[in-house]
Short mmCIF file of C-alpha atoms and ligand atoms in Angstrom, two decimals:
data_model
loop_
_atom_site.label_atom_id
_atom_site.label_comp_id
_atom_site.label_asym_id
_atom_site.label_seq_id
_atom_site.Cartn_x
_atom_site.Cartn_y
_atom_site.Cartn_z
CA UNK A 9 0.00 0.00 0.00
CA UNK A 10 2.09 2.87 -1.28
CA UNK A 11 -0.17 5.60 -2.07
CA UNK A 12 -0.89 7.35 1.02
CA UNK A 13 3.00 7.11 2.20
CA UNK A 14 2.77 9.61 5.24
CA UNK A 15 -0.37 10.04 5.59
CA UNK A 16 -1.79 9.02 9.69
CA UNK A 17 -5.13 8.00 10.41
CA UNK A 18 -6.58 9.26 13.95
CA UNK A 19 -9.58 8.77 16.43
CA UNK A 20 -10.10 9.80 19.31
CA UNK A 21 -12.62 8.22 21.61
CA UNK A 22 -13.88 9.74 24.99
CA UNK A 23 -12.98 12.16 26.87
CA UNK A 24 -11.79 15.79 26.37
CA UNK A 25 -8.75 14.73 28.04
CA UNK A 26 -8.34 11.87 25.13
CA UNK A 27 -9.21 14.56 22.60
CA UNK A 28 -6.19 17.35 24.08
CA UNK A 29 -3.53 13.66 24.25
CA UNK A 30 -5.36 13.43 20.41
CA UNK A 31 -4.34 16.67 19.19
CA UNK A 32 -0.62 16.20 20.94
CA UNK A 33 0.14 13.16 18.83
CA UNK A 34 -2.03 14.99 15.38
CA UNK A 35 0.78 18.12 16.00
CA UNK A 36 3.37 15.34 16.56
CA UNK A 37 2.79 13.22 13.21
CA UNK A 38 2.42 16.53 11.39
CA UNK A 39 5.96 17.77 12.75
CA UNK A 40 7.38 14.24 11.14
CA UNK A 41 6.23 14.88 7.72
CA UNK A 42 3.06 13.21 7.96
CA UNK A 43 -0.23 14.58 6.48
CA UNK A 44 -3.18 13.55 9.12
CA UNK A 45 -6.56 12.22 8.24
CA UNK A 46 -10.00 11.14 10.58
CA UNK A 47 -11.24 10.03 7.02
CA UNK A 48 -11.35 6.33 7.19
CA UNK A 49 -11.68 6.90 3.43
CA UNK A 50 -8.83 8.58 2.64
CA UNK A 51 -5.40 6.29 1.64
CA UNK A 52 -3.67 6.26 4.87
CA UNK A 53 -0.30 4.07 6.34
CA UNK A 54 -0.44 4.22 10.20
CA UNK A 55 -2.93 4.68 11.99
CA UNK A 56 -3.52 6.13 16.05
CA UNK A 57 -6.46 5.17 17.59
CA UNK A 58 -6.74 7.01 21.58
CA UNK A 59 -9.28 4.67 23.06
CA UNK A 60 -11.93 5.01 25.96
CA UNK A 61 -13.09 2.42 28.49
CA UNK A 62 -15.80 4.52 30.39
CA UNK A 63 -18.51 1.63 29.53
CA UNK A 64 -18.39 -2.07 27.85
CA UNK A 65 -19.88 0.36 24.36
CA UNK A 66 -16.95 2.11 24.80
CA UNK A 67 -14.69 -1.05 24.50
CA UNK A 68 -16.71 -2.73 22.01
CA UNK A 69 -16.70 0.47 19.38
CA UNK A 70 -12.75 0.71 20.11
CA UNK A 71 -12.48 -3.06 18.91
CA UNK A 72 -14.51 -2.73 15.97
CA UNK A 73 -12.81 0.22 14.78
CA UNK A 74 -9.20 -1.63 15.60
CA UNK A 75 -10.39 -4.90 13.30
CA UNK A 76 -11.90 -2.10 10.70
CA UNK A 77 -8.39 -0.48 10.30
CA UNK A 78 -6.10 -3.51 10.58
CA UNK A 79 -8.05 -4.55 7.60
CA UNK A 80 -7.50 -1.26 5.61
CA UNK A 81 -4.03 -0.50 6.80
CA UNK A 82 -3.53 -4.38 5.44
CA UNK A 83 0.14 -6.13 5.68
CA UNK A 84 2.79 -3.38 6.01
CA UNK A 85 0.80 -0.84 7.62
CA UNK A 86 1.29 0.32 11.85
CA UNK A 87 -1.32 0.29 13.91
CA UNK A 88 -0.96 1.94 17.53
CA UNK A 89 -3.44 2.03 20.19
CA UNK A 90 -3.37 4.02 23.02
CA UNK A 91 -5.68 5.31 26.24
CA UNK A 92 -7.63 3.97 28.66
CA UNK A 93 -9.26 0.20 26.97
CA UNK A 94 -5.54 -0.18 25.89
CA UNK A 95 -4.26 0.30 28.92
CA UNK A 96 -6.77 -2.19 30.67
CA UNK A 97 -6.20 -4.86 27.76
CA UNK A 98 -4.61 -8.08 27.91
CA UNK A 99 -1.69 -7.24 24.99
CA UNK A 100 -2.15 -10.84 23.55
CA UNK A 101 -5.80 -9.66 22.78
CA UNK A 102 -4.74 -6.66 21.22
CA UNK A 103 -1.89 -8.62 19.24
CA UNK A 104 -4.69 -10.92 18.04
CA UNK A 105 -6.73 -7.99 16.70
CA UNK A 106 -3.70 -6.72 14.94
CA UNK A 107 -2.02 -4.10 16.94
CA UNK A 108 1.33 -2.86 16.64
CA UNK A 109 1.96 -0.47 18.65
CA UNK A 110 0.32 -1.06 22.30
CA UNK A 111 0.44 2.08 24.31
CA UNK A 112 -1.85 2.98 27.39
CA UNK A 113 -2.60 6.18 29.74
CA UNK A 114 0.96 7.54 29.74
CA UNK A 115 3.51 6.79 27.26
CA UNK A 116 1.64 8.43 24.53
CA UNK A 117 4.50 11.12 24.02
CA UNK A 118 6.18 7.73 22.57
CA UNK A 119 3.37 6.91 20.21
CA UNK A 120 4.51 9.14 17.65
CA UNK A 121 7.97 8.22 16.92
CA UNK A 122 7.67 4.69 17.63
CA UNK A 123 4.86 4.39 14.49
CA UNK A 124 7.28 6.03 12.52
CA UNK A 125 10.78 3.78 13.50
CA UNK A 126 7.97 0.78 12.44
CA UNK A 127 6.55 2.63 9.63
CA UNK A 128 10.72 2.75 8.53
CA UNK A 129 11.47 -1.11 9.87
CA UNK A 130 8.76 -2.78 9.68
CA UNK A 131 5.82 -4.50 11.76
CA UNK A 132 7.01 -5.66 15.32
CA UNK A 133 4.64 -6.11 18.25
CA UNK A 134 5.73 -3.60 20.70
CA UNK A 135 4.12 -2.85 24.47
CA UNK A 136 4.82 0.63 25.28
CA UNK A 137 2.48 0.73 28.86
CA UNK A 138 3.30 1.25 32.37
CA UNK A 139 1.84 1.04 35.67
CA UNK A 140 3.56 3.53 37.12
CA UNK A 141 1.37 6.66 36.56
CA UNK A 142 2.90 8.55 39.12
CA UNK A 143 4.50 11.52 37.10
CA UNK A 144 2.57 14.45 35.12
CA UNK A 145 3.37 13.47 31.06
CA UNK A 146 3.93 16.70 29.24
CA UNK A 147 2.01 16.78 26.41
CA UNK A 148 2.32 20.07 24.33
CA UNK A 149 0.60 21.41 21.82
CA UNK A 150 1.71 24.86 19.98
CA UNK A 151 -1.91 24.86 17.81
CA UNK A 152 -4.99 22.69 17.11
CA UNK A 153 -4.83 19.99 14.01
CA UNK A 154 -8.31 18.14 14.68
CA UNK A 155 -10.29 20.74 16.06
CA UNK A 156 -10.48 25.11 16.08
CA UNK A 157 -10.62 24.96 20.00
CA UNK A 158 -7.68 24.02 21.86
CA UNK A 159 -8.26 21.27 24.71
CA UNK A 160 -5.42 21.92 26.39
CA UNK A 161 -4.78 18.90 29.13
CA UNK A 162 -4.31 20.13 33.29
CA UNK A 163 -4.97 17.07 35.49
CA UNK A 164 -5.00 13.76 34.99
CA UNK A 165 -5.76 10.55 37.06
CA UNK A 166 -8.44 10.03 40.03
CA UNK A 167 -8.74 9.03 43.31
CA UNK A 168 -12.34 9.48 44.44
CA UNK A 169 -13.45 5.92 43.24
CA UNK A 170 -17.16 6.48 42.58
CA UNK A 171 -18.53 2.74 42.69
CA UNK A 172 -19.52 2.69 39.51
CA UNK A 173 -16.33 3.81 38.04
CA UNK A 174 -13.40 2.15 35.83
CA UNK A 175 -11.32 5.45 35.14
CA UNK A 176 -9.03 5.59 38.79
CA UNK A 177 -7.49 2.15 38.04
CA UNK A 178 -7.16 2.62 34.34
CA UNK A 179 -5.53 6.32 35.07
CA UNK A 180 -3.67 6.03 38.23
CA UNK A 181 -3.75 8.92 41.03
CA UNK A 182 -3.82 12.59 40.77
CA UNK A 183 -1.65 14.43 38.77
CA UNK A 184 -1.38 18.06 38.37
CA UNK A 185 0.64 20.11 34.91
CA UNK A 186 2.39 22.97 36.08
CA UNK A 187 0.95 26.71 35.97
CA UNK A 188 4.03 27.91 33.88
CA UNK A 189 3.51 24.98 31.82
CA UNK A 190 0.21 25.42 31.27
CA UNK A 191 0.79 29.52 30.71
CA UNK A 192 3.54 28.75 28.38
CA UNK A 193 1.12 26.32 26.09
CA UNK A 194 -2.15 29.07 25.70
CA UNK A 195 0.54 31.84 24.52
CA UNK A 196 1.58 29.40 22.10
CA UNK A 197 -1.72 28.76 20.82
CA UNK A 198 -3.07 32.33 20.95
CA UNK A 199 0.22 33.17 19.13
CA UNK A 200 -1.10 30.06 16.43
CA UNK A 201 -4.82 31.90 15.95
CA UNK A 202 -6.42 29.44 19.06
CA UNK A 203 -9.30 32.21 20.07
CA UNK A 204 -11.05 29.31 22.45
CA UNK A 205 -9.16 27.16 25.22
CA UNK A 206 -10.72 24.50 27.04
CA UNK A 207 -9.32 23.22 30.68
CA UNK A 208 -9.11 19.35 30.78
CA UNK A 209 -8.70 16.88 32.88
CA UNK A 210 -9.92 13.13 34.25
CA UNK A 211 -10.70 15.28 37.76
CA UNK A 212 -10.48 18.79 37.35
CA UNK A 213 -12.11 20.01 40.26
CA UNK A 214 -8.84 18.82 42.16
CA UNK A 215 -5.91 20.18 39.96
CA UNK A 216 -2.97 21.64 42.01
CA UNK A 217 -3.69 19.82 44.90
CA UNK A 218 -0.86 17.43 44.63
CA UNK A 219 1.62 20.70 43.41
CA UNK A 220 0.53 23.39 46.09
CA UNK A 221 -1.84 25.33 43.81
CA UNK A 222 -5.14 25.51 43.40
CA UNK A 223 -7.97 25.65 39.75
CA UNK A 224 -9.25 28.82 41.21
CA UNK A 225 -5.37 29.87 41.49
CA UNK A 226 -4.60 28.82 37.90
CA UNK A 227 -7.88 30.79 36.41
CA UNK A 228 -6.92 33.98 37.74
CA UNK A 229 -3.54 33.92 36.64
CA UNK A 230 -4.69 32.67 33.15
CA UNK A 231 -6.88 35.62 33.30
CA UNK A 232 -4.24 37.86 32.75
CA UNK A 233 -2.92 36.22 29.74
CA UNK A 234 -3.20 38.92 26.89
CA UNK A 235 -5.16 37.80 24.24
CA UNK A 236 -7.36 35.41 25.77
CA UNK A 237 -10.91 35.40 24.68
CA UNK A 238 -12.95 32.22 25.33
CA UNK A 239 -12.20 29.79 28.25
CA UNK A 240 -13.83 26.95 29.18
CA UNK A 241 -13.99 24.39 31.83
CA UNK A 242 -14.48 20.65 30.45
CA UNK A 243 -16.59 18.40 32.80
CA UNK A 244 -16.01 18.93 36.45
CA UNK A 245 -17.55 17.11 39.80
CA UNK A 246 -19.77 19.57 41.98
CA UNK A 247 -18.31 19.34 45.02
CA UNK A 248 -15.30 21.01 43.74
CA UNK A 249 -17.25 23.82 42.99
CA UNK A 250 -16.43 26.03 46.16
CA UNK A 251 -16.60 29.83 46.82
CA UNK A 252 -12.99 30.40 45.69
CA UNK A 253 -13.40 28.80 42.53
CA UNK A 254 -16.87 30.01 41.87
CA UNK A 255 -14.96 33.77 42.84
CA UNK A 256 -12.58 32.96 40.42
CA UNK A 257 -14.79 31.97 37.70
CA UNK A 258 -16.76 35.34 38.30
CA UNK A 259 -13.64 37.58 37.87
CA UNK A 260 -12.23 35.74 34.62
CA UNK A 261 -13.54 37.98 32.18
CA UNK A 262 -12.41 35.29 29.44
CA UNK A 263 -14.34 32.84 31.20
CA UNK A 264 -17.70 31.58 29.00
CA UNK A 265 -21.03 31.38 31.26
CA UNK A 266 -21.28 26.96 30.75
CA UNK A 267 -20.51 24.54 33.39
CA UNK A 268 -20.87 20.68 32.88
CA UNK A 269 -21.64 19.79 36.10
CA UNK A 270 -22.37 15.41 36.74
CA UNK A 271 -25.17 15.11 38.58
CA UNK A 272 -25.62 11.00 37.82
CA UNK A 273 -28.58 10.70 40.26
CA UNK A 274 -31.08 12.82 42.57
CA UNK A 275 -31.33 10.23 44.85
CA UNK A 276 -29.54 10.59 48.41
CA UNK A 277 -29.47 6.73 48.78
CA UNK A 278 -28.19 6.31 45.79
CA UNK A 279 -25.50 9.37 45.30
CA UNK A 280 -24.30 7.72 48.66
CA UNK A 281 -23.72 4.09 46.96
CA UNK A 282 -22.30 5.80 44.04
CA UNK A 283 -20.12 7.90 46.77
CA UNK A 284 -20.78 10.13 44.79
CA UNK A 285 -19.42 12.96 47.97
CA UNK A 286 -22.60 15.59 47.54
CA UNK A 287 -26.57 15.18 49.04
CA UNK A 288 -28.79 16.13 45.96
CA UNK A 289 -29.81 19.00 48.09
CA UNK A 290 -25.89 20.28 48.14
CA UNK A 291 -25.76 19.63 44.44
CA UNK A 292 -28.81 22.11 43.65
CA UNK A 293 -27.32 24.20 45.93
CA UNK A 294 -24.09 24.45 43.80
CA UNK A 295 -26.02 25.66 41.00
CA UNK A 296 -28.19 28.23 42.86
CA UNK A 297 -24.19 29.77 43.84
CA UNK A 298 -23.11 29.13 40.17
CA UNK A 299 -26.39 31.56 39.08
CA UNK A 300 -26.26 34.16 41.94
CA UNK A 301 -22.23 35.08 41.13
CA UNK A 302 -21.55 34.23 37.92
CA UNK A 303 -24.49 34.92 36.04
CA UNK A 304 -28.50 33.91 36.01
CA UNK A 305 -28.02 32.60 32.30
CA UNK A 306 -25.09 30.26 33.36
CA UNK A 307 -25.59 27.20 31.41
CA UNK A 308 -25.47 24.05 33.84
CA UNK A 309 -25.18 20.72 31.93
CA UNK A 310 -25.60 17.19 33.25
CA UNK A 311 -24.78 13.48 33.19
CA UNK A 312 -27.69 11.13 34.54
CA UNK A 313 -26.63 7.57 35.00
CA UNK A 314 -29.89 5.41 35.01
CA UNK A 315 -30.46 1.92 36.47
CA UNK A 316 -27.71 1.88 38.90
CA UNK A 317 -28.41 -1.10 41.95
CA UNK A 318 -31.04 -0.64 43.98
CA UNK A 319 -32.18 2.37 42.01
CA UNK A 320 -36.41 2.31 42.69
CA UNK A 321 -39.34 4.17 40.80
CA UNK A 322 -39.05 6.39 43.48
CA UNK A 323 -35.55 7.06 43.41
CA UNK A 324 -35.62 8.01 39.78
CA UNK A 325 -38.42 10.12 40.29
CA UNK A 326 -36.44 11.95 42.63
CA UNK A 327 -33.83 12.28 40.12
CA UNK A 328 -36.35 13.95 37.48
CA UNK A 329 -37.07 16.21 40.56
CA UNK A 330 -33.54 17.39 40.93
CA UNK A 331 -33.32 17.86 37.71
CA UNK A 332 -36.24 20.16 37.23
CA UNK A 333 -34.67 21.90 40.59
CA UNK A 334 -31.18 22.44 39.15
CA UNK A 335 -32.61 24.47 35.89
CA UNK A 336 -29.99 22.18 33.82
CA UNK A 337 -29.47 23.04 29.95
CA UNK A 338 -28.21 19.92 27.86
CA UNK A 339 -28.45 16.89 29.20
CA UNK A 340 -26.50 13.63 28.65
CA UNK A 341 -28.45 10.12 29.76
CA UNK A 342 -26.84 7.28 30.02
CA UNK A 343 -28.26 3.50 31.21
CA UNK A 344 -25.65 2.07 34.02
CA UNK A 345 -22.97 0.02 33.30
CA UNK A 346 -21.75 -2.79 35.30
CA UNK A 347 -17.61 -2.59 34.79
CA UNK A 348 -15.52 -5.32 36.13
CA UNK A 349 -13.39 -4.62 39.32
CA UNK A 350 -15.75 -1.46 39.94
CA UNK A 351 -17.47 -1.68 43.61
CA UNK A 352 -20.97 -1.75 42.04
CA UNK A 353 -20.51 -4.59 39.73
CA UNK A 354 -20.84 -6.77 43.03
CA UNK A 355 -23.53 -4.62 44.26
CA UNK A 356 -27.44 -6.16 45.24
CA UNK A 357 -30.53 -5.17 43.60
CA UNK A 358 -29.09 -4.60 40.03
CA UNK A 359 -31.85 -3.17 37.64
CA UNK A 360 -33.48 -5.20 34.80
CA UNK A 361 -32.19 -3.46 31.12
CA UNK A 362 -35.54 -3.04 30.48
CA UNK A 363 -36.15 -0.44 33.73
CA UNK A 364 -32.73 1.23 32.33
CA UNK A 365 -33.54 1.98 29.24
CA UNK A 366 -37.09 2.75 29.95
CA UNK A 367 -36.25 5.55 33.04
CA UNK A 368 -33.35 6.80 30.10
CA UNK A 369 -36.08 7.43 27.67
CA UNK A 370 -37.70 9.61 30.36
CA UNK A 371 -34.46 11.45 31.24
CA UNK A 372 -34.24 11.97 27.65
CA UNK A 373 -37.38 13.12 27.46
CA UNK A 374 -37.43 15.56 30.20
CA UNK A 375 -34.35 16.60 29.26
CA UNK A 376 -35.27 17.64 25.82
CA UNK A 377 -38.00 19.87 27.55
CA UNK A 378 -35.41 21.67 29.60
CA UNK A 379 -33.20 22.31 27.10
CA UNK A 380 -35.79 23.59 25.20
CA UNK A 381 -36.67 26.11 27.56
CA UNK A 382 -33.42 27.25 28.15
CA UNK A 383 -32.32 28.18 24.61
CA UNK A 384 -35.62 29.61 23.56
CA UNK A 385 -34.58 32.69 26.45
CA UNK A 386 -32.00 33.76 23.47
CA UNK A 387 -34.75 34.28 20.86
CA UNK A 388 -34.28 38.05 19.95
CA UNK A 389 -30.80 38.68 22.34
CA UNK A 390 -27.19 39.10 20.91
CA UNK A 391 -24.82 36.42 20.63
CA UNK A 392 -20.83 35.54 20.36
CA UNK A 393 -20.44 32.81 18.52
CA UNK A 394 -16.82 31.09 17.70
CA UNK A 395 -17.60 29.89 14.23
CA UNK A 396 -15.89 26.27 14.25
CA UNK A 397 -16.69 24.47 10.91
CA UNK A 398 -19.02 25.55 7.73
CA UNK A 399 -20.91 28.21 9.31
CA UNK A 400 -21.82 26.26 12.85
CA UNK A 401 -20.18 27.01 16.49
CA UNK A 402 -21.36 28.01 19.76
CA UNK A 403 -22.64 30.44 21.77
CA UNK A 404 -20.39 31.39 25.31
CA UNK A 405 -22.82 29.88 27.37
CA UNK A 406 -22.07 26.86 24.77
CA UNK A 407 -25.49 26.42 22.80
CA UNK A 408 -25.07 25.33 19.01
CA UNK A 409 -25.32 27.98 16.79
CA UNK A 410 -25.58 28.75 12.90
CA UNK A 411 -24.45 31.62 11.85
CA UNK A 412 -22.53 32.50 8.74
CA UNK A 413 -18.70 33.52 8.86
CA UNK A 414 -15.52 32.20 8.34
CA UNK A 415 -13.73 29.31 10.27
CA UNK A 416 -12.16 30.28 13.51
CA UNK A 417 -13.76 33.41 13.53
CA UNK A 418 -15.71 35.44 16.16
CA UNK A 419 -18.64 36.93 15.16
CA UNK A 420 -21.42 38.97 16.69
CA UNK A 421 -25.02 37.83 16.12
CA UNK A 422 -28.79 38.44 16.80
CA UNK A 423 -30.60 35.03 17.62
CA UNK A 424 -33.12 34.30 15.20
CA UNK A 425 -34.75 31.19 16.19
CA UNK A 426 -34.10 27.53 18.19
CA UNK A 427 -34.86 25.06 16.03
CA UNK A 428 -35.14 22.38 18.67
CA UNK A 429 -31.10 21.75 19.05
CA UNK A 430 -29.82 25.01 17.45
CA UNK A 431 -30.13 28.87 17.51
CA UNK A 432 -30.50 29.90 14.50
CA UNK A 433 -28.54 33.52 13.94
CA UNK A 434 -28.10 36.80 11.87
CA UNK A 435 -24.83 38.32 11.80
CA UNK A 436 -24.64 41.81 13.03
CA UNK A 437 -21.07 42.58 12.62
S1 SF4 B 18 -14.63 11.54 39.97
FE1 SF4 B 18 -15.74 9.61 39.95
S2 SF4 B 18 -16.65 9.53 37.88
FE2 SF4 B 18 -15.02 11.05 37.80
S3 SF4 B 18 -13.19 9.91 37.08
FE3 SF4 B 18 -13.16 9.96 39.34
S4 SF4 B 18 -14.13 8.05 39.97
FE4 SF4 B 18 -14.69 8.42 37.81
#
């Protein structure tokens, strides 16, 4: 397979953490030579594929698209893998499914020049992981390959162990990037065009703790970084959420008005099984804070995990309630997922599928309504929208938008309409 000579296939599944370690190997490849494609169409010779393990979907749609590029790639070409179901899978499994190049939560600053010593020397299995995820892995990135925003990586690893959870033993413990580090990487990207950064991380809420800083420490210097004009905060548990961050938040004039904030249940039995660390009562509370000092428009996204053990009528009822009670925008509803090794894979009174799926329809459903009702209060106001791709991008308080104008560009807006998942806008500048 000739044609296509240095050109790399990548996907990233999961996380915006996976997505900020995708763009780090993208700039990589690119600074070899390579030309970089997420067009399984397109002739390609290696291939990356950053995996997820967050459910058993998750694992299953990283082995289908392994077998669906080992066959495309054919006899000569690399394949690496890398991430969190790599990390967790037995490397005579991955062999068998035709990897090359087995790499797992850290190491992936090796990916890139190992697929191209291969690419060079030919196919040899080679194991790249460790278990020894004790040390922040420097990722950089100087600008954006796969996306217009820049996810640029904090934190990684977690120790809170919510029951229901695979990511602390597929990630290791807490580790924090340093501030300069961090500073250093959004002038390089603002320098590079990036006019939106997004903070990552597998547990933001607790960056710094292990280096002697602090989130709410890192956003105000950040703040004063000329040239900053969109920052985000990528998922991020509620009971980090305290005064001096929320203080923090308020002053960063940068900062856009969206929070994705995991709710998973509304349920005080249940949050407690999940330990979980928040009463649903503290949780609406959280929000009520977000709205009085940042701003009443705040948009406050969710995860709902359905079906988890012992989860009643009642107790999902009271998670509709909470719901309705924390004003949420989007939200994301998922059916729980037993994982192997996690505390509530052992747990009594698991919940038939049909319950699951049933309660996630209703989640869904209510959900819908919400969101509904949240972007139809931007019919007729002014919007900032970052233009990401053929005319579509989002609003600060990140709502979908369409809206003509170039891509990578900021452009001011009236909102026309919501069409049931996007505003619909008029440019005004
Ligand atoms: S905080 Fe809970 S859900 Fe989030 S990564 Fe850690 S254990 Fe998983």
């Amino acid at each position: 397979m000739d044609s296509g000579k240095g050109t790399t296939y990548i996907h990233v599944f999961g996380c915006r953490a996976s997505l900020s370690e995708g763009e780090f190997i993208a700039g990589m490849m690119k600074s070899y030579g390579h030309d970089v494609t997420e067009d399984l169409t397109r002739e390609f010779s290696s291939a990356v594929i950053v995996t997820c393990s967050v459910t058993h979907e998750a694992d299953r749609k990283c082995r289908n698209l392994i077998r669906r590029v080992r066959k495309i790639l054919g006899a000569e070409g690399v394949l690496a893998v890398c991430g969190c179901w790599a990390q967790g899978v037995d490397a005579n499994s991955a062999r068998d499914l035709g990897v090359d190049i087995l790499g797992g939560s850290k190491g992936k600053n090796l990916i890139p020049s190992a697929v191209i010593n291969m690419s060079e020397n030919g196919r040899k299995f080679l194991d790249l992981r460790t278990h020894d995820m004790s040390q922040w892995e420097e990722l950089p990135l100087n600008s954006t390959v796969l996306h217009s925003r820049a996810f640029v990586k904090i934190q990684d690893g977690c120790n809170h162990f919510c029951t229901y959870c695979i990511i602390p033993f597929l990630r290791g413990k807490p580790v924090s990037r340093p501030i300069e580090n961090i500073i250093a990487e959004i002038n390089r990207l603002i320098d590079n065009g990036t006019k939106e950064i997004i903070f990552t991380g597998i547990h933001l809420g607790i960056y710094g703790k292990d280096i002697d800083t602090s989130l709410a420490d890192l956003i105000r210097k950040v703040s004063r970084v000329d040239g900053l004009k969109r920052l985000r905060l990528g998922s991020i548990e509620p009971f980090s959420l305290d005064d001096e961050l929320i203080n923090a938040l308020a002053e960063c004039k940068a900062f856009c008005h969206h929070l994705h904030l995991p709710l998973q249940s509304g349920d005080d039995d249940i949050l407690g099984r999940m330990r979980r660390g928040y009463t649903s009562a503290e949780f609406v509370k959280v929000c009520d804070n977000l709205r009085e000092k940042i701003s009443g428009d705040i948009h406050i996204s969710s995860d709902i995990l359905t079906g988890f053990p012992g989860e009643s009528d009642t107790a999902f009822n009271n998670t509709l309630d909470v719901m309705k009670a924390s004003g949420f925008g989007r939200v994301h509803v998922f059916p729980y997922s037993a994982r192997k090794g996690t505390l509530a894979a052992n747990m009594a009174g698991q919940v038939s599928h049909s319950a699951k799926i049933e309660r996630v329809a209703r989640a869904i459903s209510l959900g819908r309504e919400m969101f509904r009702d949240y972007a139809q209060k931007f019919v007729g106001t002014e919007a900032e929208i970052l233009i990401e791709r053929d005319n579509k991008g989002h609003t600060r308080n990140y709502i979908e938008a369409v809206c003509s104008g170039n891509d990578n560009e900021i452009v001011k807006a009236e909102v026309i309409r919501f069409d049931g998942n996007r505003l619909e806008c008029l440019r005004r500048d």
